[in-house]
Coordinates of C-alpha atoms in Angstrom, one line a residue:
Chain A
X94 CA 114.2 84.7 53.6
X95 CA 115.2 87.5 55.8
X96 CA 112.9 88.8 58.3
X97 CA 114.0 92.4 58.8
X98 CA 112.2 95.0 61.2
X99 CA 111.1 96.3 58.3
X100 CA 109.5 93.4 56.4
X101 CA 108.4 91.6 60.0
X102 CA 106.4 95.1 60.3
X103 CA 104.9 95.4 56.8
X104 CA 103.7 91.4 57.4
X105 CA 101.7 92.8 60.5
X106 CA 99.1 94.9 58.2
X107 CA 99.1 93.0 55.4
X108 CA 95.9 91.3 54.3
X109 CA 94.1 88.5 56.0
X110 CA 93.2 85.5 54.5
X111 CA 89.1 85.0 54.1
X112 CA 88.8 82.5 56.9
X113 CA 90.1 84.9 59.3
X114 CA 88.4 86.6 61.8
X115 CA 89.0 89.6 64.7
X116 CA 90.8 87.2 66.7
X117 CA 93.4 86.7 64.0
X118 CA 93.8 90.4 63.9
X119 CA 94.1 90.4 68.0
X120 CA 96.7 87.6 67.3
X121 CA 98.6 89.3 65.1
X122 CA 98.6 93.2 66.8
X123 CA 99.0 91.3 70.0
X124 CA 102.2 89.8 68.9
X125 CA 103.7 92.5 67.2
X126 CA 103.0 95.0 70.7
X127 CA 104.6 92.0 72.5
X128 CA 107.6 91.3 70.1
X129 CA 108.4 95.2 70.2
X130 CA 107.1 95.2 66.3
X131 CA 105.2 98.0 67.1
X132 CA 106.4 100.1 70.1
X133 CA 105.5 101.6 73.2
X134 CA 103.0 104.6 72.7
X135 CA 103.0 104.5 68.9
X136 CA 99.4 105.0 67.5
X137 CA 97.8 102.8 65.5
X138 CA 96.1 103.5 62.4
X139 CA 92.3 104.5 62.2
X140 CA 89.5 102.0 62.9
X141 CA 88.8 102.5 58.7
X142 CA 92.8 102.7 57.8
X143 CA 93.2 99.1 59.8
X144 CA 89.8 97.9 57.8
X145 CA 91.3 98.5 54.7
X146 CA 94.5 96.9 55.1
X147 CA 93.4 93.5 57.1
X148 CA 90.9 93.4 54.2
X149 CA 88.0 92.9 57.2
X150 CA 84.9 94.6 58.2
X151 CA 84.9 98.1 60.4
X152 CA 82.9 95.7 63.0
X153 CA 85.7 93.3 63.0
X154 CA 88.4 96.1 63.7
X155 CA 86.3 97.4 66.6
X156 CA 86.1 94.0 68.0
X157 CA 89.7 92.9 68.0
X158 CA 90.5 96.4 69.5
X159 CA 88.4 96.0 72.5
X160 CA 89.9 92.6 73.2
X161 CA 93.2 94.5 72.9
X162 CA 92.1 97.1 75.4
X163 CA 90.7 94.6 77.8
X164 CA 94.4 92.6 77.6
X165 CA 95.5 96.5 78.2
X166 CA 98.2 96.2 74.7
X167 CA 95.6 99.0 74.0
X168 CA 94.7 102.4 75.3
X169 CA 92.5 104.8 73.3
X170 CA 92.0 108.4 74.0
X171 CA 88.9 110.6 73.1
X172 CA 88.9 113.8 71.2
X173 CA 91.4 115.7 69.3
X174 CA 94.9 113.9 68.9
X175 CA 92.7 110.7 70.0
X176 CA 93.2 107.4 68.7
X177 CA 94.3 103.6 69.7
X178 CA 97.6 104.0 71.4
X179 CA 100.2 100.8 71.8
X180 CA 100.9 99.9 75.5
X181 CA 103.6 97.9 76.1
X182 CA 103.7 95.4 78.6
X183 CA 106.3 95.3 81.3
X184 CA 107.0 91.6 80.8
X185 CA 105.6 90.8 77.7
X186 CA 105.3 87.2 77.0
X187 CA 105.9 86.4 74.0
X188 CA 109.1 88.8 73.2
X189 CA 110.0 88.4 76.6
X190 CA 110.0 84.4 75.9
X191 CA 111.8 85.2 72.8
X192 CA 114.4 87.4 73.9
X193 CA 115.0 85.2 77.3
X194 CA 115.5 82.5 75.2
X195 CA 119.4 81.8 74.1
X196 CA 120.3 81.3 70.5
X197 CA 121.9 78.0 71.8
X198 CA 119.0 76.9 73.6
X199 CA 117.2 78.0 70.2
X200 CA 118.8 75.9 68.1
X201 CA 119.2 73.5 70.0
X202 CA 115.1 72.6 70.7
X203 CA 114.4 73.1 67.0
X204 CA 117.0 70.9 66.2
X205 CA 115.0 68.6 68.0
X206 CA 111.6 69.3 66.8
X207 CA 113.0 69.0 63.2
X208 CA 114.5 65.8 63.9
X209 CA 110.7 64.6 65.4
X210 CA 108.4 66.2 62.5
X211 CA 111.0 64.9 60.0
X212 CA 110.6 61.2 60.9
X213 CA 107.4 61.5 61.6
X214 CA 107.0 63.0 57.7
X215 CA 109.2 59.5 56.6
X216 CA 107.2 57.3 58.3
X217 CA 103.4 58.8 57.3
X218 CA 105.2 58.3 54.2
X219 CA 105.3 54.7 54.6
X220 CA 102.3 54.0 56.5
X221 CA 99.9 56.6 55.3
X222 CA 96.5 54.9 54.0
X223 CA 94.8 57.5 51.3
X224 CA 92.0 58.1 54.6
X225 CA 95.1 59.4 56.3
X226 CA 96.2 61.6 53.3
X227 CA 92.6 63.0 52.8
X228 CA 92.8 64.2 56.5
X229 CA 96.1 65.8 56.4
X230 CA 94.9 67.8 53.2
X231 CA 92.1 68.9 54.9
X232 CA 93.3 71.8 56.0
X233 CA 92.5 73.6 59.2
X234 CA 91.8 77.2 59.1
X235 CA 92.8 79.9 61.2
X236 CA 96.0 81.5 62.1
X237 CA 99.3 80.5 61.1
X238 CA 100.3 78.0 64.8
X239 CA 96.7 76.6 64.7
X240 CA 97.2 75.7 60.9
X241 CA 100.5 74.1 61.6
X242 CA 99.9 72.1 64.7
X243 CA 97.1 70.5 63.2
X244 CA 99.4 69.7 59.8
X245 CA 102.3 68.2 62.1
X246 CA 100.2 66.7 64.4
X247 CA 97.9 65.2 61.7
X248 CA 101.5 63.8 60.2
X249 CA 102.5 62.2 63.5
X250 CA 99.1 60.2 63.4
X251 CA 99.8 59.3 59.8
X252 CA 102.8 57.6 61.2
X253 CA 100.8 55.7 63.4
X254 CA 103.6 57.2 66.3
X255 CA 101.6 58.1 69.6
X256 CA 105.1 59.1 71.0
X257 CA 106.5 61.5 67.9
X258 CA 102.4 62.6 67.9
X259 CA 103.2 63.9 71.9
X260 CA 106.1 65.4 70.9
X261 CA 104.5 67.3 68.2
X262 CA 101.7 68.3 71.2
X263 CA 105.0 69.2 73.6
X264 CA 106.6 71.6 71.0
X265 CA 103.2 73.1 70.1
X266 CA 102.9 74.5 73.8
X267 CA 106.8 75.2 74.3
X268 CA 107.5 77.3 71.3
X269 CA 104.8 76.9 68.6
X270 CA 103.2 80.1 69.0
X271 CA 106.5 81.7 68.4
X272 CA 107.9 80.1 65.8
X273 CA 104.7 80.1 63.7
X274 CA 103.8 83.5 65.5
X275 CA 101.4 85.2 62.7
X276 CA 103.9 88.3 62.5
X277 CA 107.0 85.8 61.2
X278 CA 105.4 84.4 58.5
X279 CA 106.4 84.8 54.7
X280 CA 104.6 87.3 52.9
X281 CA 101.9 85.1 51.2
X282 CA 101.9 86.7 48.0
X283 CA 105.3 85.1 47.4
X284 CA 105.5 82.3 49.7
X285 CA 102.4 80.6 51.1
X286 CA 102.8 77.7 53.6
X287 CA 100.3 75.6 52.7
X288 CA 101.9 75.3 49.5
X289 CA 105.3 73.8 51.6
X290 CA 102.5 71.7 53.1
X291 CA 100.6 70.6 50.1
X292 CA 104.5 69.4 48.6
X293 CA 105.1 67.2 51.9
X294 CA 101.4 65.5 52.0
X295 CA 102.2 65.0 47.7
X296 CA 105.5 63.0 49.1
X297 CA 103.6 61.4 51.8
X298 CA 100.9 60.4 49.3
X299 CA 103.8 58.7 46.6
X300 CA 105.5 56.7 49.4
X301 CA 108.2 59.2 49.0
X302 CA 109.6 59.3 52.5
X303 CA 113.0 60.7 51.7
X304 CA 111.3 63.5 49.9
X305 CA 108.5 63.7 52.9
X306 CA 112.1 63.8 55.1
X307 CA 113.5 66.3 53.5
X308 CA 110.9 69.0 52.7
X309 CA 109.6 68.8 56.4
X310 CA 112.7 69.6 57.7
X311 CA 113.4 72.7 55.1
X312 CA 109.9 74.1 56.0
X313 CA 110.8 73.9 59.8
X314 CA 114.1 74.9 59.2
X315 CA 112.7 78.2 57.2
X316 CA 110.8 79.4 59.8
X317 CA 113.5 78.8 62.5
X318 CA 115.5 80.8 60.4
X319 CA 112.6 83.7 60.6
X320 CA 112.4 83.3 64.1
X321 CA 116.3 83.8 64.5
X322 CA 116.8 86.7 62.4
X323 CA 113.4 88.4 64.7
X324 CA 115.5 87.7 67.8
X325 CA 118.7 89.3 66.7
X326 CA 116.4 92.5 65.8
X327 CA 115.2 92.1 69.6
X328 CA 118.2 92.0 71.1
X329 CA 120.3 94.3 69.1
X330 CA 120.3 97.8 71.2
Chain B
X1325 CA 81.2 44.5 55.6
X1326 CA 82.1 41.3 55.9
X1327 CA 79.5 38.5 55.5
X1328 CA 80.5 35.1 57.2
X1329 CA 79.6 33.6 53.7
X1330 CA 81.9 31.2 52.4
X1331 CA 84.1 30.2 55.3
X1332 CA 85.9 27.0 54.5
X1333 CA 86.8 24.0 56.8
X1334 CA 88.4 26.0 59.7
X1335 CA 90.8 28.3 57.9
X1336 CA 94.2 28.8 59.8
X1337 CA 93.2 31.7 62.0
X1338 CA 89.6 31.5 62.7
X1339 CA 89.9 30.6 66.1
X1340 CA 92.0 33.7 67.0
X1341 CA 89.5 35.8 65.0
X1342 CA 86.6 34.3 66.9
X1343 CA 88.6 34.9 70.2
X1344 CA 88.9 38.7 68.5
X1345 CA 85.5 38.7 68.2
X1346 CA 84.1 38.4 71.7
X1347 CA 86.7 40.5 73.0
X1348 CA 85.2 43.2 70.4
X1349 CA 81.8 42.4 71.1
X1350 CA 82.4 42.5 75.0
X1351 CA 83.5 46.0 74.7
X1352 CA 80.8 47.2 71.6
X1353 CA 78.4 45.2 74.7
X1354 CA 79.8 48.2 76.8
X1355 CA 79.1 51.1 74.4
X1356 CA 75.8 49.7 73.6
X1357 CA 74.6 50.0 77.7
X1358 CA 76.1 53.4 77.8
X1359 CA 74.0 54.5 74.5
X1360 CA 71.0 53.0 76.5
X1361 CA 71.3 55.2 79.2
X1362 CA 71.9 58.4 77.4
X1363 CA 69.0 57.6 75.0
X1364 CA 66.8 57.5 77.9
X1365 CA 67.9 60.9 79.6
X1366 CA 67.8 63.1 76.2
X1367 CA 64.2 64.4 77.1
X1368 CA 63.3 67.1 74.0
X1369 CA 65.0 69.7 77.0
X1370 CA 67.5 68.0 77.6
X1371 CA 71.1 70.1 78.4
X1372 CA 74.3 69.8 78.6
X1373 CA 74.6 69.4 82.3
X1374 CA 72.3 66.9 82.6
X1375 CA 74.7 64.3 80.9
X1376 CA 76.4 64.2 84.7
X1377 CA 73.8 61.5 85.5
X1378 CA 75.2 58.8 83.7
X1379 CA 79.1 58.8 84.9
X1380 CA 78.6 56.6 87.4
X1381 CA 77.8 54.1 84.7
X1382 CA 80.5 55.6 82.4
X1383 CA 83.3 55.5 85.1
X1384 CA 81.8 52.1 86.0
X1385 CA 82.8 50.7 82.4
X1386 CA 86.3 51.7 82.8
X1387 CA 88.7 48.5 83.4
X1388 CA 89.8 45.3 82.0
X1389 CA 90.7 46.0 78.4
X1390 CA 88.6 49.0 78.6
X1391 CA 90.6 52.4 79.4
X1392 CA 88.4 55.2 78.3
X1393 CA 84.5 55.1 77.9
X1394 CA 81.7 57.3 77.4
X1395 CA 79.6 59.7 75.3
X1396 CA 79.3 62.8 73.0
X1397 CA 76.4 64.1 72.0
X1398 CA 75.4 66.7 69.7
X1399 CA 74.5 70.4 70.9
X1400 CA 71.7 69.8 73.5
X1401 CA 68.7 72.6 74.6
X1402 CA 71.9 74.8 75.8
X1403 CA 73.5 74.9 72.8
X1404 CA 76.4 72.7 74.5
X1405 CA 77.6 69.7 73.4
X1406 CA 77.1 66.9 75.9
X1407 CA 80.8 65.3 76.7
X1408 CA 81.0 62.4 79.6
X1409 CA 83.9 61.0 78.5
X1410 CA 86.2 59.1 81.2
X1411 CA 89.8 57.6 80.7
X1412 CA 91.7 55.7 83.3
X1413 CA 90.6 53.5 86.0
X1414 CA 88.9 53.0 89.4
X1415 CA 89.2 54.4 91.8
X1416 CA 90.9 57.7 90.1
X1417 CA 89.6 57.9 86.6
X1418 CA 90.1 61.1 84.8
X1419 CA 87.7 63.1 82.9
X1420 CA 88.3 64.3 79.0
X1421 CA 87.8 67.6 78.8
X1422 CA 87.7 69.1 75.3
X1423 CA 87.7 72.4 73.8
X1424 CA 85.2 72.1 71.6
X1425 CA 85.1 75.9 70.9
X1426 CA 86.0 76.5 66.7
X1427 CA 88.3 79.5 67.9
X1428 CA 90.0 77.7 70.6
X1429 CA 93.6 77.3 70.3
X1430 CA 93.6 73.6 71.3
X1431 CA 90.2 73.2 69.3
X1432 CA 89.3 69.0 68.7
X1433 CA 87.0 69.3 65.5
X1434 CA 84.8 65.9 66.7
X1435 CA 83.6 66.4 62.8
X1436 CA 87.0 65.5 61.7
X1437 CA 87.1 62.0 63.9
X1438 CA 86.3 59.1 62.3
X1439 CA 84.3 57.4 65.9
X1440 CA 82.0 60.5 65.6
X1441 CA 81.6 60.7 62.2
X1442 CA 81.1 57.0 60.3
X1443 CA 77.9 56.4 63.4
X1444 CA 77.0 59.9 62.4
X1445 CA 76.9 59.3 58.8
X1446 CA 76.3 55.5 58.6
X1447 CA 74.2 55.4 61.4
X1448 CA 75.9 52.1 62.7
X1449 CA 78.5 51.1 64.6
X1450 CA 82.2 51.4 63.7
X1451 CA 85.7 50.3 65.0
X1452 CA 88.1 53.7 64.4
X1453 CA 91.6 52.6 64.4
X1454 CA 94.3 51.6 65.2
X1455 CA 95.1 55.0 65.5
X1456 CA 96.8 57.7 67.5
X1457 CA 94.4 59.2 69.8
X1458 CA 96.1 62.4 70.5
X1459 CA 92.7 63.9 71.5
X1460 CA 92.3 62.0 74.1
X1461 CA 94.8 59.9 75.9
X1462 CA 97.5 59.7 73.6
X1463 CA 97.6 56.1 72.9
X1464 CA 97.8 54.3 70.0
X1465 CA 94.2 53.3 70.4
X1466 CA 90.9 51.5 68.8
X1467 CA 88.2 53.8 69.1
X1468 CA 84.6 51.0 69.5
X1469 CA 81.5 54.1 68.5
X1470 CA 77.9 53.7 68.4
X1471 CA 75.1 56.0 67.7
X1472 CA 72.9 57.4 70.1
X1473 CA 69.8 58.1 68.3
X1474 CA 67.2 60.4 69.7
X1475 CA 63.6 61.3 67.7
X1476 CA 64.8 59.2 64.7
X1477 CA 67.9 61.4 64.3
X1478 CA 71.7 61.1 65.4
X1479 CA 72.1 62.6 68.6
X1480 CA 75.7 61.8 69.6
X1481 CA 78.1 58.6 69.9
X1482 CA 78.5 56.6 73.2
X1483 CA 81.2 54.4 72.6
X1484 CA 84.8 52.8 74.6
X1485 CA 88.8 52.4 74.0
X1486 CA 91.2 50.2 74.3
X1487 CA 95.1 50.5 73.5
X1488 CA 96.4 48.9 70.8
X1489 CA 99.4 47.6 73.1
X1490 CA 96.9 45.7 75.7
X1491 CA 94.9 43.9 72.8
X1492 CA 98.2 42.8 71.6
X1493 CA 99.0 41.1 75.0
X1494 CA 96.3 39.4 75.4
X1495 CA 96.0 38.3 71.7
X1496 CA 99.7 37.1 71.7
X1497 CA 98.8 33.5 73.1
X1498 CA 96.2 32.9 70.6
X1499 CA 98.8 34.2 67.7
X1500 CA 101.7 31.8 69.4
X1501 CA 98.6 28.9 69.2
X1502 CA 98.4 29.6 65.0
X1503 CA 102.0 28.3 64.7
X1504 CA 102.3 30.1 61.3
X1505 CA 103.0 34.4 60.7
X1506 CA 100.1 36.0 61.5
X1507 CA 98.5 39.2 61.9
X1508 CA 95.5 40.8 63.0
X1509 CA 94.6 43.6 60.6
X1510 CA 91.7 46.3 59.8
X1511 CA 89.7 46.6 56.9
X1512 CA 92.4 49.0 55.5
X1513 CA 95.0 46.5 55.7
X1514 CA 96.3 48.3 59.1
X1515 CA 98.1 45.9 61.6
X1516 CA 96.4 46.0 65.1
X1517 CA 99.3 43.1 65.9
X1518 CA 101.4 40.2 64.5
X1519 CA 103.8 37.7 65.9
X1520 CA 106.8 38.3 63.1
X1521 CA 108.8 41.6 62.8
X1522 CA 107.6 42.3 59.3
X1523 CA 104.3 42.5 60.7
X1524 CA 104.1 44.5 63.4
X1525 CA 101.6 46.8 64.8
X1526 CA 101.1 50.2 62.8
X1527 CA 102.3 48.5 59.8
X1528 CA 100.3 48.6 56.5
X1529 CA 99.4 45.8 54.4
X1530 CA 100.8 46.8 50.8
X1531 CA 99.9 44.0 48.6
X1532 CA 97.0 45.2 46.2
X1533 CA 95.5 41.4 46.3
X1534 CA 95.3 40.9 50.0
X1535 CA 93.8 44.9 50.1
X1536 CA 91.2 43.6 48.3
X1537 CA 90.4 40.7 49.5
X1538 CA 90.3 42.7 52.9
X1539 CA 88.0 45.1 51.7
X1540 CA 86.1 42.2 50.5
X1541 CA 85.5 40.8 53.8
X1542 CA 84.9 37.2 52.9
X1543 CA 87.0 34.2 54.4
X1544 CA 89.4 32.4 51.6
X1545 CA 92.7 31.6 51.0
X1546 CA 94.5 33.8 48.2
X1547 CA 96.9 32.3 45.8
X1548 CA 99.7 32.2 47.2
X1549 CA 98.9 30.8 50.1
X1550 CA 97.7 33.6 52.7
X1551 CA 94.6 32.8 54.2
X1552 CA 91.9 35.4 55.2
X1553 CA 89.7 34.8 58.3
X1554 CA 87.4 37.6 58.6
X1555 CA 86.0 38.5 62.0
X1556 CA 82.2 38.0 63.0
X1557 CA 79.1 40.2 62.2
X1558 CA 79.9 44.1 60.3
X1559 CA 83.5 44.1 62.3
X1560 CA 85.9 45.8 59.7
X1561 CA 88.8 43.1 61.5
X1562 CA 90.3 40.1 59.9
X1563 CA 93.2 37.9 60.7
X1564 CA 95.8 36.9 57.9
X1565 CA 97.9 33.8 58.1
X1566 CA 101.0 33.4 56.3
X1567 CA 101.8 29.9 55.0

């Protein structure tokens, strides 16, 4: 799945799912002004236009864009030619985490991460009771990172691993946010993520841990894959 | 839960499930006096803040098998949960803080823990684990809940923790004493410990006869051979000897 400029933009106004609120939509603007999706100066669309294509309320809008303005990845100007205006930041975090970070380097932490949610999938496999299952298929809502932390973590419990759990907790903080940034996720029409977790818990659940293995590490592996393809778009001139 | 109905002539295993027993008792003994102390402060204007009073009995339970103690309660007068909840020991003890704030990133749901919920919805006691803890210390840990009950409703859980690890050590004399593979498992058919290498701690129980008879709760010996002492009083605990 390629995650072009192009298609990493149109996945920044597409619609939100229902359990989502303004913060999800000051998640996702606030990563695409840091990640560069959306540049310096470039103005956003109307309060209504925004409404429309997050598929939330006028009120909602209003109140993500004040949290923008107060983390100043806003400025709005009054009167003709007025409107919410990108500002971005110096040293933005998140891009400037991204784009700091080497492909090596890259590769080489999800490498690890894949190799600790992988075995921690096998084993949940194995020592899963049907209590433990029921938890991990009661999903968390909320934006993409929050929804995946609590899947993984969840998984690590299942494996009764209080060391591959605190790994799961260590990744989360190093470079969760970014690789399940909301602005990098498949388009959900096509490819929803909770149906990649609903196939792993269904392999946990049959004792399957081969299966559990493998489609851990190819959901992991996807979204690594987005995450590279955005960082060549950042560093490219 | 179990009922201490039928047990036969001391069954391999009953002596380490009595010595189980107090050592679970002990620390529900612990729980309990906490509860007592909340109950007492949760005045009909009672708030958050007010919970400070009882740490120095919640840092004061801390020790011995016992490495994180204290009590959550449900949203007080302020609209704040209650949360005294200590890990470590004397004399530097560390308190839990947790976001319990739905849009927080690092949001702990308390309704999705089992030592909140089973007192909340059973309104008894209950043993949550083993089970990794990565709430709070990030142990393999077994959670020991009970409710705190204010005006007739639930109000909260006060309860205490203990790794995994430590009850192991100090149960691994008593398994040595059996002379025979055994293990100390939860109603689930979870191993808290065990003295072979097929039944070791984390481990579940897969045989559809012995899950049963755990869930059953009542001292026997199954046909071929494995005996099943259940532990004292509701405890959802039971040791299984191997002939």
């Amino acid at each position: 799945m390629g995650t072009d400029r192009a298609s990493a933009r149109s996945v920044v106004f597409a619609p939100l799912d229902p359990h989502s609120r303004a913060e999800t939509v000051v998640r996702r603007l606030s990563d695409a002004i840091t990640f560069g999706l959306l540049a310096d100066a470039e103005q956003l669309p109307s309060e209504s236009d925004l409404a429309a294509q997050f598929g939330v309320s006028r009120v909602t809008v209003r109140e993500a864009l004040v949290s923008l303005r107060h983390q100043n990845l806003l400025e709005t100007r009054r009167g003709r030619g007025g409107g919410s205006f990108v500002r971005a930041p110096a040293d933005s975090s998140l891009r400037a985490r991204l784009s700091e970070l080497s492909l090596p380097s890259l590769r080489d932490s999800t490498d690890h991460y894949v190799a600790i949610a992988g075995t921690a999938s096998r084993l949940a496999a194995l020592r899963a009771t049907p209590e433990d299952v029921k938890r991990i298929e009661d999903a968390a809502s909320g934006p993409p990172h929050r929804v995946e932390r609590t899947f993984h973590l969840d998984v690590a419990a299942a494996a009764q691993s209080a060391r591959l759990a605190r790994e799961e907790v260590r990744f989360g903080a190093e470079l969760g946010t970014l690789l399940w940034s909301p602005v990098i996720q498949p388009d959900q029409a096509t490819c929803d993520p909770r149906d990649e977790h609903r196939a792993i818990t269904a392999a946990i659940a049959d004792g399957d841990g081969d299966l559990a293995r493998r489609l851990t590490e190819e959901h992991i592996e996807r979204a690594v894959e987005r995450l590279v393809n955005l960082h060549l778009t950042l560093v490219e001139p | 839960m179990g009922q201490m109905t039928t047990r036969t002539s001391a069954p391999a295993g009953s002596a380490l499930a009595d010595h189980l027993t107090s050592l679970v008792e002990e620390t529900f003994g612990a729980a309990d006096h906490l509860r007592r102390q909340v109950e007492s402060l949760l005045g009909p204007h009672a708030v958050s803040a007010d919970l400070a009073a009882v740490r120095p009995e919640v840092t004061a339970t801390l020790g011995g098998l016992i490495t994180g103690a204290g009590v959550i309660t449900t949203p007080l007068a302020d609209g704040l949960h209650g949360l005294e909840w200590w890990m470590g020991r004397s004399p530097a003890p560390t308190r839990l803080a947790l976001d319990l704030d739905p849009d927080g990133d690092d949001f702990s749901d308390i309704g999705r823990q089992q030592w909140f919920t089973v007192p909340r919805d059973t309104g008894r006691r209950h043993v949550t684990g083993p089970y990794v803890d990565y709430v709070c210390a990030e142990q393999y840990t077994l959670t020991f809940t009970v409710p705190i009950v204010r005006d007739g409703t639930f109000a909260g859980v006060a309860g205490a923790d203990v790794f995994v690890g430590d009850i192991e050590r100090i149960l691994r004399p008593a398994m040595r004493a059996v002379g025979a593979p055994v293990a100390v498992v939860n109603k689930q058919g979870r191993i808290v410990a065990g003295n072979t290498a097929h039944h070791i701690t984390g481990s579940l129980i897969r045989e559809p006869h012995i899950r049963a008879a755990l869930l059953a709760g009542v001292a026997q010996t199954l046909p071929e051979g494995v005996t099943l002492a259940p532990c004292g009083g509701d405890l959802p605990l039971a040791v299984l000897t191997w002939p």
